[in-house]
Amino acid sequence: LPDLPYDYNALEPYIDAQTMELHYTKHYKGYYTKFMAAAEGTDLLTTPMEQIFAKISSQPEGIRNNGGGYYNHMLFWESMTPNQGQIAEDLKAAIDNDFGSMDSFKEEFGKAAKTRFGSGWAWLAMDSSGKLFVTSTPNQDNTLMDIAEKKGTPLLGLDVWEHAYYLHYQNRRAEYVDNFWNIVNWETVNKRFGSAKA
Ligand code: MN3
């Protein structure tokens, strides 16, 4: 199981240590273990996740849910840090171009996260033409999946399942979503943007 890149309490006060520990050791580990068990003895173990997701509609539900859960959380852990860094100039320019401004982007992303009914994710992603977009997906789906409403390479993802925030925020999902901007790892998002563009 890949390590969490920081301590459980590193993201406080925005995400509390108990939530991080349960999220990592129970939920994330559960998806990982179930995905590995389902993939055992198949060529899925040696297939890049991106390729699995591109044909996820042909896979059993367990692969979709647990493979998505495994991948989305890895991306999520790496999307956060107590040391945010700076957004790269070219990424900022792309956000200004595709959303009008940084504030408009944050508002659209926040709305996607706050209005996702039930459990799911909010995403910043890049489509095949290089344009950035915001979307949300239900459950453990993501924008790499062939069944996704809007497809593209994920650059930033926010988990809006209740297990991600309920201990600290209870029903106040909006507060959790707004606080996400205090812990976004811009260095990581910059790197994903650079790779997606290439
Ligand atoms: Mn989760």
PDB file of C-alpha atoms and ligand atoms in Angstrom:
ATOM      1  CA  LEU A   1       0.000   0.000   0.000  1.00  0.00           C
ATOM      2  CA  PRO A   2       1.569   3.333  -1.028  1.00  0.00           C
ATOM      3  CA  ASP A   3       2.518   5.557   1.927  1.00  0.00           C
ATOM      4  CA  LEU A   4       0.692   8.721   2.795  1.00  0.00           C
ATOM      5  CA  PRO A   5       3.150  11.518   1.851  1.00  0.00           C
ATOM      6  CA  TYR A   6       2.708  13.289   5.247  1.00  0.00           C
ATOM      7  CA  ASP A   7       1.616  12.620   8.842  1.00  0.00           C
ATOM      8  CA  TYR A   8      -2.060  12.141   9.715  1.00  0.00           C
ATOM      9  CA  ASN A   9      -2.095  15.502  11.514  1.00  0.00           C
ATOM     10  CA  ALA A  10      -0.223  17.412   8.791  1.00  0.00           C
ATOM     11  CA  LEU A  11      -3.345  18.960   7.259  1.00  0.00           C
ATOM     12  CA  GLU A  12      -4.866  20.250  10.490  1.00  0.00           C
ATOM     13  CA  PRO A  13      -6.893  22.309  11.153  1.00  0.00           C
ATOM     14  CA  TYR A  14      -8.486  21.786   7.725  1.00  0.00           C
ATOM     15  CA  ILE A  15      -8.528  17.985   7.881  1.00  0.00           C
ATOM     16  CA  ASP A  16      -8.192  16.439  11.331  1.00  0.00           C
ATOM     17  CA  ALA A  17      -5.802  13.607  12.170  1.00  0.00           C
ATOM     18  CA  GLN A  18      -8.527  11.122  13.101  1.00  0.00           C
ATOM     19  CA  THR A  19     -10.302  11.594   9.775  1.00  0.00           C
ATOM     20  CA  MET A  20      -7.013  11.196   7.888  1.00  0.00           C
ATOM     21  CA  GLU A  21      -6.090   8.045   9.775  1.00  0.00           C
ATOM     22  CA  LEU A  22      -9.468   6.373   9.280  1.00  0.00           C
ATOM     23  CA  HIS A  23      -9.634   7.522   5.678  1.00  0.00           C
ATOM     24  CA  TYR A  24      -6.192   6.128   4.900  1.00  0.00           C
ATOM     25  CA  THR A  25      -6.098   2.945   7.022  1.00  0.00           C
ATOM     26  CA  LYS A  26      -9.724   1.852   6.534  1.00  0.00           C
ATOM     27  CA  HIS A  27     -11.345   3.318   3.424  1.00  0.00           C
ATOM     28  CA  TYR A  28      -8.330   3.637   1.133  1.00  0.00           C
ATOM     29  CA  LYS A  29      -6.782   0.375   2.266  1.00  0.00           C
ATOM     30  CA  GLY A  30     -10.129  -1.325   1.716  1.00  0.00           C
ATOM     31  CA  TYR A  31     -10.343  -0.192  -1.907  1.00  0.00           C
ATOM     32  CA  TYR A  32      -6.729  -1.177  -2.489  1.00  0.00           C
ATOM     33  CA  THR A  33      -7.094  -4.641  -0.939  1.00  0.00           C
ATOM     34  CA  LYS A  34     -10.345  -5.403  -2.750  1.00  0.00           C
ATOM     35  CA  PHE A  35      -8.974  -4.188  -6.067  1.00  0.00           C
ATOM     36  CA  MET A  36      -5.840  -6.338  -5.682  1.00  0.00           C
ATOM     37  CA  ALA A  37      -7.958  -9.366  -4.752  1.00  0.00           C
ATOM     38  CA  ALA A  38     -10.239  -8.873  -7.765  1.00  0.00           C
ATOM     39  CA  ALA A  39      -7.279  -8.285 -10.105  1.00  0.00           C
ATOM     40  CA  GLU A  40      -5.258 -11.252  -8.862  1.00  0.00           C
ATOM     41  CA  GLY A  41      -4.475 -13.737 -11.603  1.00  0.00           C
ATOM     42  CA  THR A  42      -5.633 -11.356 -14.344  1.00  0.00           C
ATOM     43  CA  ASP A  43      -3.693  -9.053 -16.650  1.00  0.00           C
ATOM     44  CA  LEU A  44      -5.192  -6.093 -14.762  1.00  0.00           C
ATOM     45  CA  LEU A  45      -2.288  -6.295 -12.323  1.00  0.00           C
ATOM     46  CA  THR A  46       0.166  -5.325 -15.050  1.00  0.00           C
ATOM     47  CA  THR A  47      -2.125  -2.913 -16.913  1.00  0.00           C
ATOM     48  CA  PRO A  48      -1.780   0.827 -16.179  1.00  0.00           C
ATOM     49  CA  MET A  49      -4.862   2.081 -14.343  1.00  0.00           C
ATOM     50  CA  GLU A  50      -5.460   4.671 -17.069  1.00  0.00           C
ATOM     51  CA  GLN A  51      -5.876   1.855 -19.605  1.00  0.00           C
ATOM     52  CA  ILE A  52      -8.178  -0.100 -17.307  1.00  0.00           C
ATOM     53  CA  PHE A  53     -10.358   2.983 -16.824  1.00  0.00           C
ATOM     54  CA  ALA A  54     -10.506   3.640 -20.578  1.00  0.00           C
ATOM     55  CA  LYS A  55     -12.459   0.356 -20.903  1.00  0.00           C
ATOM     56  CA  ILE A  56     -14.053   0.253 -17.458  1.00  0.00           C
ATOM     57  CA  SER A  57     -17.521  -0.357 -18.930  1.00  0.00           C
ATOM     58  CA  SER A  58     -16.338  -3.868 -19.854  1.00  0.00           C
ATOM     59  CA  GLN A  59     -15.189  -4.628 -16.288  1.00  0.00           C
ATOM     60  CA  PRO A  60     -17.177  -5.918 -13.316  1.00  0.00           C
ATOM     61  CA  GLU A  61     -18.504  -3.368 -10.843  1.00  0.00           C
ATOM     62  CA  GLY A  62     -15.908  -4.391  -8.226  1.00  0.00           C
ATOM     63  CA  ILE A  63     -13.052  -3.329 -10.501  1.00  0.00           C
ATOM     64  CA  ARG A  64     -14.752  -0.027 -11.266  1.00  0.00           C
ATOM     65  CA  ASN A  65     -15.520   0.806  -7.618  1.00  0.00           C
ATOM     66  CA  ASN A  66     -12.341  -0.492  -5.980  1.00  0.00           C
ATOM     67  CA  GLY A  67      -9.951   0.386  -8.812  1.00  0.00           C
ATOM     68  CA  GLY A  68     -11.473   3.863  -8.883  1.00  0.00           C
ATOM     69  CA  GLY A  69     -11.262   4.100  -5.104  1.00  0.00           C
ATOM     70  CA  TYR A  70      -7.623   3.039  -5.111  1.00  0.00           C
ATOM     71  CA  TYR A  71      -6.592   5.450  -7.868  1.00  0.00           C
ATOM     72  CA  ASN A  72      -8.715   8.432  -6.813  1.00  0.00           C
ATOM     73  CA  HIS A  73      -7.385   8.364  -3.260  1.00  0.00           C
ATOM     74  CA  MET A  74      -3.766   8.133  -4.399  1.00  0.00           C
ATOM     75  CA  LEU A  75      -4.383  11.199  -6.509  1.00  0.00           C
ATOM     76  CA  PHE A  76      -6.189  12.877  -3.605  1.00  0.00           C
ATOM     77  CA  TRP A  77      -3.402  12.288  -1.036  1.00  0.00           C
ATOM     78  CA  GLU A  78      -0.879  13.758  -3.453  1.00  0.00           C
ATOM     79  CA  SER A  79      -3.178  16.710  -4.151  1.00  0.00           C
ATOM     80  CA  MET A  80      -2.788  17.969  -0.583  1.00  0.00           C
ATOM     81  CA  THR A  81       0.096  19.281   1.504  1.00  0.00           C
ATOM     82  CA  PRO A  82       0.752  21.624   4.413  1.00  0.00           C
ATOM     83  CA  ASN A  83       3.328  23.385   2.135  1.00  0.00           C
ATOM     84  CA  GLN A  84       1.289  24.548  -0.818  1.00  0.00           C
ATOM     85  CA  GLY A  85       3.894  26.040  -3.115  1.00  0.00           C
ATOM     86  CA  GLN A  86       2.942  28.343  -5.961  1.00  0.00           C
ATOM     87  CA  ILE A  87       0.678  27.762  -8.913  1.00  0.00           C
ATOM     88  CA  ALA A  88       2.788  27.719 -12.106  1.00  0.00           C
ATOM     89  CA  GLU A  89       2.423  30.676 -14.482  1.00  0.00           C
ATOM     90  CA  ASP A  90       1.331  28.500 -17.410  1.00  0.00           C
ATOM     91  CA  LEU A  91      -1.311  26.723 -15.313  1.00  0.00           C
ATOM     92  CA  LYS A  92      -2.589  30.037 -13.995  1.00  0.00           C
ATOM     93  CA  ALA A  93      -2.779  31.365 -17.553  1.00  0.00           C
ATOM     94  CA  ALA A  94      -4.730  28.279 -18.666  1.00  0.00           C
ATOM     95  CA  ILE A  95      -7.156  28.686 -15.744  1.00  0.00           C
ATOM     96  CA  ASP A  96      -7.644  32.379 -16.564  1.00  0.00           C
ATOM     97  CA  ASN A  97      -8.220  31.474 -20.192  1.00  0.00           C
ATOM     98  CA  ASP A  98     -10.642  28.582 -19.622  1.00  0.00           C
ATOM     99  CA  PHE A  99     -12.555  29.851 -16.557  1.00  0.00           C
ATOM    100  CA  GLY A 100     -12.129  33.639 -16.761  1.00  0.00           C
ATOM    101  CA  SER A 101     -10.196  33.918 -13.492  1.00  0.00           C
ATOM    102  CA  MET A 102      -8.840  31.927 -10.563  1.00  0.00           C
ATOM    103  CA  ASP A 103     -11.852  32.974  -8.505  1.00  0.00           C
ATOM    104  CA  SER A 104     -14.283  31.774 -11.174  1.00  0.00           C
ATOM    105  CA  PHE A 105     -12.458  28.449 -11.353  1.00  0.00           C
ATOM    106  CA  LYS A 106     -12.606  28.011  -7.561  1.00  0.00           C
ATOM    107  CA  GLU A 107     -16.274  28.912  -7.552  1.00  0.00           C
ATOM    108  CA  GLU A 108     -17.081  26.380 -10.281  1.00  0.00           C
ATOM    109  CA  PHE A 109     -15.003  23.671  -8.612  1.00  0.00           C
ATOM    110  CA  GLY A 110     -16.597  24.435  -5.250  1.00  0.00           C
ATOM    111  CA  LYS A 111     -20.067  24.260  -6.745  1.00  0.00           C
ATOM    112  CA  ALA A 112     -19.325  20.887  -8.347  1.00  0.00           C
ATOM    113  CA  ALA A 113     -18.092  19.588  -4.971  1.00  0.00           C
ATOM    114  CA  LYS A 114     -20.941  21.036  -2.924  1.00  0.00           C
ATOM    115  CA  THR A 115     -23.743  19.973  -5.266  1.00  0.00           C
ATOM    116  CA  ARG A 116     -22.605  16.412  -6.024  1.00  0.00           C
ATOM    117  CA  PHE A 117     -25.559  14.438  -4.653  1.00  0.00           C
ATOM    118  CA  GLY A 118     -24.521  11.662  -2.281  1.00  0.00           C
ATOM    119  CA  SER A 119     -20.955  10.394  -2.554  1.00  0.00           C
ATOM    120  CA  GLY A 120     -18.419  11.286  -5.198  1.00  0.00           C
ATOM    121  CA  TRP A 121     -15.647  13.564  -6.356  1.00  0.00           C
ATOM    122  CA  ALA A 122     -15.059  17.021  -7.822  1.00  0.00           C
ATOM    123  CA  TRP A 123     -12.389  17.345 -10.491  1.00  0.00           C
ATOM    124  CA  LEU A 124     -10.258  19.774 -12.407  1.00  0.00           C
ATOM    125  CA  ALA A 125      -9.306  17.941 -15.583  1.00  0.00           C
ATOM    126  CA  MET A 126      -7.955  18.528 -19.080  1.00  0.00           C
ATOM    127  CA  ASP A 127      -9.822  17.273 -22.142  1.00  0.00           C
ATOM    128  CA  SER A 128      -8.196  15.853 -25.274  1.00  0.00           C
ATOM    129  CA  SER A 129      -8.080  19.303 -26.887  1.00  0.00           C
ATOM    130  CA  GLY A 130      -6.067  20.700 -23.962  1.00  0.00           C
ATOM    131  CA  LYS A 131      -8.947  22.645 -22.455  1.00  0.00           C
ATOM    132  CA  LEU A 132      -9.435  22.613 -18.677  1.00  0.00           C
ATOM    133  CA  PHE A 133     -12.834  21.797 -17.229  1.00  0.00           C
ATOM    134  CA  VAL A 134     -14.532  21.169 -13.900  1.00  0.00           C
ATOM    135  CA  THR A 135     -16.839  18.241 -13.352  1.00  0.00           C
ATOM    136  CA  SER A 136     -17.973  15.833 -10.686  1.00  0.00           C
ATOM    137  CA  THR A 137     -18.387  12.071 -10.703  1.00  0.00           C
ATOM    138  CA  PRO A 138     -20.493   9.768  -8.510  1.00  0.00           C
ATOM    139  CA  ASN A 139     -19.099   7.091  -6.177  1.00  0.00           C
ATOM    140  CA  GLN A 140     -15.497   6.198  -7.135  1.00  0.00           C
ATOM    141  CA  ASP A 141     -15.792   7.061 -10.827  1.00  0.00           C
ATOM    142  CA  ASN A 142     -13.297   9.485 -12.387  1.00  0.00           C
ATOM    143  CA  THR A 143     -12.757  11.414 -15.603  1.00  0.00           C
ATOM    144  CA  LEU A 144     -10.521   8.711 -17.095  1.00  0.00           C
ATOM    145  CA  MET A 145     -13.407   6.250 -17.231  1.00  0.00           C
ATOM    146  CA  ASP A 146     -15.176   5.613 -20.517  1.00  0.00           C
ATOM    147  CA  ILE A 147     -18.508   5.960 -18.711  1.00  0.00           C
ATOM    148  CA  ALA A 148     -17.677   9.472 -17.413  1.00  0.00           C
ATOM    149  CA  GLU A 149     -19.975  12.293 -18.501  1.00  0.00           C
ATOM    150  CA  LYS A 150     -16.932  14.491 -19.240  1.00  0.00           C
ATOM    151  CA  LYS A 151     -13.648  12.749 -19.996  1.00  0.00           C
ATOM    152  CA  GLY A 152     -10.103  13.990 -19.495  1.00  0.00           C
ATOM    153  CA  THR A 153      -6.907  13.784 -17.489  1.00  0.00           C
ATOM    154  CA  PRO A 154      -7.504  14.598 -13.806  1.00  0.00           C
ATOM    155  CA  LEU A 155      -5.283  17.379 -12.420  1.00  0.00           C
ATOM    156  CA  LEU A 156      -6.966  17.897  -9.048  1.00  0.00           C
ATOM    157  CA  GLY A 157      -9.568  15.827  -7.222  1.00  0.00           C
ATOM    158  CA  LEU A 158     -11.582  16.394  -4.055  1.00  0.00           C
ATOM    159  CA  ASP A 159     -13.235  13.548  -2.177  1.00  0.00           C
ATOM    160  CA  VAL A 160     -16.728  14.603  -1.072  1.00  0.00           C
ATOM    161  CA  TRP A 161     -17.780  11.293   0.487  1.00  0.00           C
ATOM    162  CA  GLU A 162     -18.975  11.896   4.040  1.00  0.00           C
ATOM    163  CA  HIS A 163     -16.103   9.733   5.354  1.00  0.00           C
ATOM    164  CA  ALA A 164     -13.727  12.463   4.108  1.00  0.00           C
ATOM    165  CA  TYR A 165     -15.132  15.205   6.358  1.00  0.00           C
ATOM    166  CA  TYR A 166     -17.996  14.173   8.625  1.00  0.00           C
ATOM    167  CA  LEU A 167     -16.054  13.687  11.896  1.00  0.00           C
ATOM    168  CA  HIS A 168     -14.832  17.281  11.847  1.00  0.00           C
ATOM    169  CA  TYR A 169     -17.384  19.115   9.718  1.00  0.00           C
ATOM    170  CA  GLN A 170     -20.517  16.977  10.261  1.00  0.00           C
ATOM    171  CA  ASN A 171     -23.056  18.132   7.654  1.00  0.00           C
ATOM    172  CA  ARG A 172     -21.041  21.233   6.668  1.00  0.00           C
ATOM    173  CA  ARG A 173     -19.639  19.952   3.401  1.00  0.00           C
ATOM    174  CA  ALA A 174     -19.374  23.487   2.012  1.00  0.00           C
ATOM    175  CA  GLU A 175     -16.938  24.492   4.772  1.00  0.00           C
ATOM    176  CA  TYR A 176     -14.775  21.431   4.061  1.00  0.00           C
ATOM    177  CA  VAL A 177     -14.785  22.274   0.347  1.00  0.00           C
ATOM    178  CA  ASP A 178     -13.876  25.938   0.919  1.00  0.00           C
ATOM    179  CA  ASN A 179     -11.028  24.940   3.250  1.00  0.00           C
ATOM    180  CA  PHE A 180      -9.555  22.636   0.597  1.00  0.00           C
ATOM    181  CA  TRP A 181      -7.908  25.684  -1.020  1.00  0.00           C
ATOM    182  CA  ASN A 182      -5.691  26.032   2.081  1.00  0.00           C
ATOM    183  CA  ILE A 183      -4.071  22.632   1.491  1.00  0.00           C
ATOM    184  CA  VAL A 184      -4.006  22.136  -2.298  1.00  0.00           C
ATOM    185  CA  ASN A 185      -0.566  20.966  -3.399  1.00  0.00           C
ATOM    186  CA  TRP A 186       0.059  23.314  -6.321  1.00  0.00           C
ATOM    187  CA  GLU A 187       3.439  21.734  -7.081  1.00  0.00           C
ATOM    188  CA  THR A 188       1.673  18.447  -7.797  1.00  0.00           C
ATOM    189  CA  VAL A 189      -1.071  20.084  -9.855  1.00  0.00           C
ATOM    190  CA  ASN A 190       1.590  21.988 -11.829  1.00  0.00           C
ATOM    191  CA  LYS A 191       3.336  18.705 -12.606  1.00  0.00           C
ATOM    192  CA  ARG A 192       0.134  16.957 -13.677  1.00  0.00           C
ATOM    193  CA  PHE A 193      -0.708  19.933 -15.898  1.00  0.00           C
ATOM    194  CA  GLY A 194       2.743  19.755 -17.509  1.00  0.00           C
ATOM    195  CA  SER A 195       2.414  16.007 -18.200  1.00  0.00           C
ATOM    196  CA  ALA A 196      -1.144  16.315 -19.503  1.00  0.00           C
ATOM    197  CA  LYS A 197      -0.082  19.091 -21.899  1.00  0.00           C
ATOM    198  CA  ALA A 198       2.888  17.145 -23.247  1.00  0.00           C
TER     199      ALA A 198
HETATM  200 MN   MN3 B   1     -12.510   8.645   0.437  1.00  0.00          MN
END
